[in-house]
């Protein structure tokens, strides 16, 4: 077993890296709202992974396109807050945040608001950041 002291320390995210990653996450969410599948694909690794209340799925770009075009729910709006970034290496970033998302059943006007805790793992490939893994967990809202 390697000596823990021999491991390099985590890479500290500077303000510029945090801004870049936060902007990429916002761009992905905007692509969801705009139903801009090509913009979303430009931000995803291939393959990528998603973990949600529906389970865990690994998907390639063609599968993502089918999910985005035919999935039963569409994102209508979102608001991200409490964003935190950890960079275990210069080419890997883990982002966590809370999001309030507004969803609707495809083709219907009735909207539902959900409060979620999300995370995204971004990796730099060929000089470009791509999202490799996204998770979403509902937050139980308590009254009072």
CSV table of C-alpha atoms in Angstrom, one decimal:
chain,number,residue,atom,x,y,z
A,1,UNK,CA,0.0,0.0,0.0
A,2,UNK,CA,1.5,3.4,-0.9
A,3,UNK,CA,2.5,5.8,1.8
A,4,UNK,CA,-0.3,8.4,2.1
A,5,UNK,CA,2.4,11.1,2.6
A,6,UNK,CA,3.8,10.2,-0.9
A,7,UNK,CA,0.5,11.2,-2.6
A,8,UNK,CA,0.5,14.7,-4.2
A,9,UNK,CA,-1.8,17.2,-2.4
A,10,UNK,CA,-5.1,18.0,-4.2
A,11,UNK,CA,-4.9,20.7,-6.8
A,12,UNK,CA,-6.4,23.9,-5.5
A,13,UNK,CA,-8.9,25.5,-7.8
A,14,UNK,CA,-8.1,29.1,-8.5
A,15,UNK,CA,-10.8,31.7,-9.2
A,16,UNK,CA,-10.4,31.4,-12.9
A,17,UNK,CA,-10.8,27.6,-12.9
A,18,UNK,CA,-13.9,27.9,-10.7
A,19,UNK,CA,-15.4,30.6,-13.0
A,20,UNK,CA,-14.7,28.4,-16.1
A,21,UNK,CA,-16.2,25.3,-14.6
A,22,UNK,CA,-19.3,27.2,-13.2
A,23,UNK,CA,-19.8,28.7,-16.7
A,24,UNK,CA,-19.6,25.3,-18.3
A,25,UNK,CA,-22.2,23.9,-15.8
A,26,UNK,CA,-24.5,26.9,-16.6
A,27,UNK,CA,-24.0,26.3,-20.3
A,28,UNK,CA,-25.1,22.7,-19.9
A,29,UNK,CA,-28.2,23.7,-18.0
A,30,UNK,CA,-29.0,26.4,-20.6
A,31,UNK,CA,-28.6,23.7,-23.3
A,32,UNK,CA,-31.2,21.6,-21.5
A,33,UNK,CA,-33.7,24.5,-21.2
A,34,UNK,CA,-33.1,25.5,-24.9
A,35,UNK,CA,-33.3,21.8,-25.9
A,36,UNK,CA,-30.0,22.5,-27.7
A,37,UNK,CA,-28.8,18.9,-28.0
A,38,UNK,CA,-25.6,19.7,-30.0
A,39,UNK,CA,-24.5,22.2,-27.3
A,40,UNK,CA,-25.0,19.6,-24.6
A,41,UNK,CA,-23.1,17.0,-26.5
A,42,UNK,CA,-20.2,19.4,-26.9
A,43,UNK,CA,-19.9,19.4,-23.1
A,44,UNK,CA,-20.1,15.7,-22.5
A,45,UNK,CA,-17.5,12.9,-22.5
A,46,UNK,CA,-18.3,9.9,-24.6
A,47,UNK,CA,-19.3,7.8,-22.9
A,48,UNK,CA,-20.7,9.7,-19.9
A,49,UNK,CA,-22.7,8.6,-16.8
A,50,UNK,CA,-25.8,9.8,-15.0
A,51,UNK,CA,-27.0,8.8,-11.5
A,52,UNK,CA,-30.5,9.8,-10.5
A,53,UNK,CA,-33.6,8.5,-8.8
A,54,UNK,CA,-34.1,6.4,-11.9
A,55,UNK,CA,-30.8,4.6,-11.4
A,56,UNK,CA,-27.4,4.7,-13.0
A,57,UNK,CA,-26.8,4.9,-16.7
A,58,UNK,CA,-23.8,5.0,-18.9
A,59,UNK,CA,-24.5,6.5,-22.4
A,60,UNK,CA,-22.8,7.5,-25.6
A,61,UNK,CA,-23.7,10.6,-27.6
A,62,UNK,CA,-26.3,8.8,-29.8
A,63,UNK,CA,-28.1,7.5,-26.7
A,64,UNK,CA,-28.0,11.0,-25.1
A,65,UNK,CA,-29.5,12.5,-28.3
A,66,UNK,CA,-32.4,9.9,-28.1
A,67,UNK,CA,-32.9,10.6,-24.4
A,68,UNK,CA,-33.0,14.4,-25.0
A,69,UNK,CA,-35.3,14.1,-28.0
A,70,UNK,CA,-37.7,11.5,-26.6
A,71,UNK,CA,-37.5,11.6,-22.8
A,72,UNK,CA,-40.8,12.3,-21.0
A,73,UNK,CA,-39.6,15.4,-19.1
A,74,UNK,CA,-38.1,18.7,-20.2
A,75,UNK,CA,-36.3,21.3,-18.1
A,76,UNK,CA,-38.1,24.6,-18.3
A,77,UNK,CA,-35.9,26.7,-15.9
A,78,UNK,CA,-33.3,26.3,-13.2
A,79,UNK,CA,-31.4,28.2,-10.5
A,80,UNK,CA,-28.0,27.0,-9.2
A,81,UNK,CA,-26.7,28.1,-5.8
A,82,UNK,CA,-24.2,27.0,-3.1
A,83,UNK,CA,-21.7,25.9,-5.8
A,84,UNK,CA,-18.5,24.3,-4.6
A,85,UNK,CA,-15.5,23.0,-6.7
A,86,UNK,CA,-12.8,20.5,-5.7
A,87,UNK,CA,-9.9,19.8,-8.0
A,88,UNK,CA,-8.2,16.5,-7.1
A,89,UNK,CA,-5.9,17.1,-10.1
A,90,UNK,CA,-5.3,19.9,-12.6
A,91,UNK,CA,-7.4,18.0,-15.2
A,92,UNK,CA,-10.3,16.8,-12.9
A,93,UNK,CA,-12.9,18.8,-11.1
A,94,UNK,CA,-15.8,17.8,-8.9
A,95,UNK,CA,-18.6,20.3,-8.6
A,96,UNK,CA,-21.5,20.2,-6.1
A,97,UNK,CA,-24.4,22.6,-5.9
A,98,UNK,CA,-28.1,23.0,-5.1
A,99,UNK,CA,-30.4,23.5,-7.9
A,100,UNK,CA,-34.1,24.5,-8.1
A,101,UNK,CA,-35.3,23.0,-11.4
A,102,UNK,CA,-38.6,23.5,-13.1
A,103,UNK,CA,-39.7,20.5,-15.2
A,104,UNK,CA,-42.7,19.7,-17.4
A,105,UNK,CA,-44.0,16.6,-19.1
A,106,UNK,CA,-43.0,16.9,-22.8
A,107,UNK,CA,-45.8,18.7,-24.7
A,108,UNK,CA,-47.7,19.7,-21.6
A,109,UNK,CA,-48.0,23.1,-19.8
A,110,UNK,CA,-48.1,21.9,-16.2
A,111,UNK,CA,-44.8,22.5,-14.5
A,112,UNK,CA,-43.2,20.9,-11.4
A,113,UNK,CA,-40.5,22.5,-9.2
A,114,UNK,CA,-37.9,20.2,-7.7
A,115,UNK,CA,-35.1,21.1,-5.2
A,116,UNK,CA,-32.1,18.9,-5.9
A,117,UNK,CA,-28.5,18.5,-4.8
A,118,UNK,CA,-26.4,17.8,-7.9
A,119,UNK,CA,-22.8,17.0,-8.6
A,120,UNK,CA,-20.8,17.0,-11.8
A,121,UNK,CA,-17.3,15.5,-12.5
A,122,UNK,CA,-15.5,17.3,-15.2
A,123,UNK,CA,-12.3,16.1,-16.9
A,124,UNK,CA,-10.0,18.0,-19.2
A,125,UNK,CA,-9.4,16.1,-22.5
A,126,UNK,CA,-7.4,17.6,-25.3
A,127,UNK,CA,-7.5,21.0,-23.5
A,128,UNK,CA,-11.3,21.0,-23.3
A,129,UNK,CA,-13.4,20.4,-20.2
A,130,UNK,CA,-16.0,17.7,-20.6
A,131,UNK,CA,-18.6,16.3,-18.1
A,132,UNK,CA,-18.0,12.6,-17.4
A,133,UNK,CA,-20.5,12.1,-14.6
A,134,UNK,CA,-23.6,13.9,-13.3
A,135,UNK,CA,-25.6,13.0,-10.2
A,136,UNK,CA,-28.8,14.4,-8.9
A,137,UNK,CA,-30.5,13.8,-5.6
A,138,UNK,CA,-33.8,15.2,-4.4
A,139,UNK,CA,-33.7,17.4,-1.4
A,140,UNK,CA,-36.5,16.7,1.1
A,141,UNK,CA,-38.1,20.1,1.8
A,142,UNK,CA,-39.2,20.5,5.4
A,143,UNK,CA,-41.7,23.1,6.5
A,144,UNK,CA,-41.2,25.8,9.1
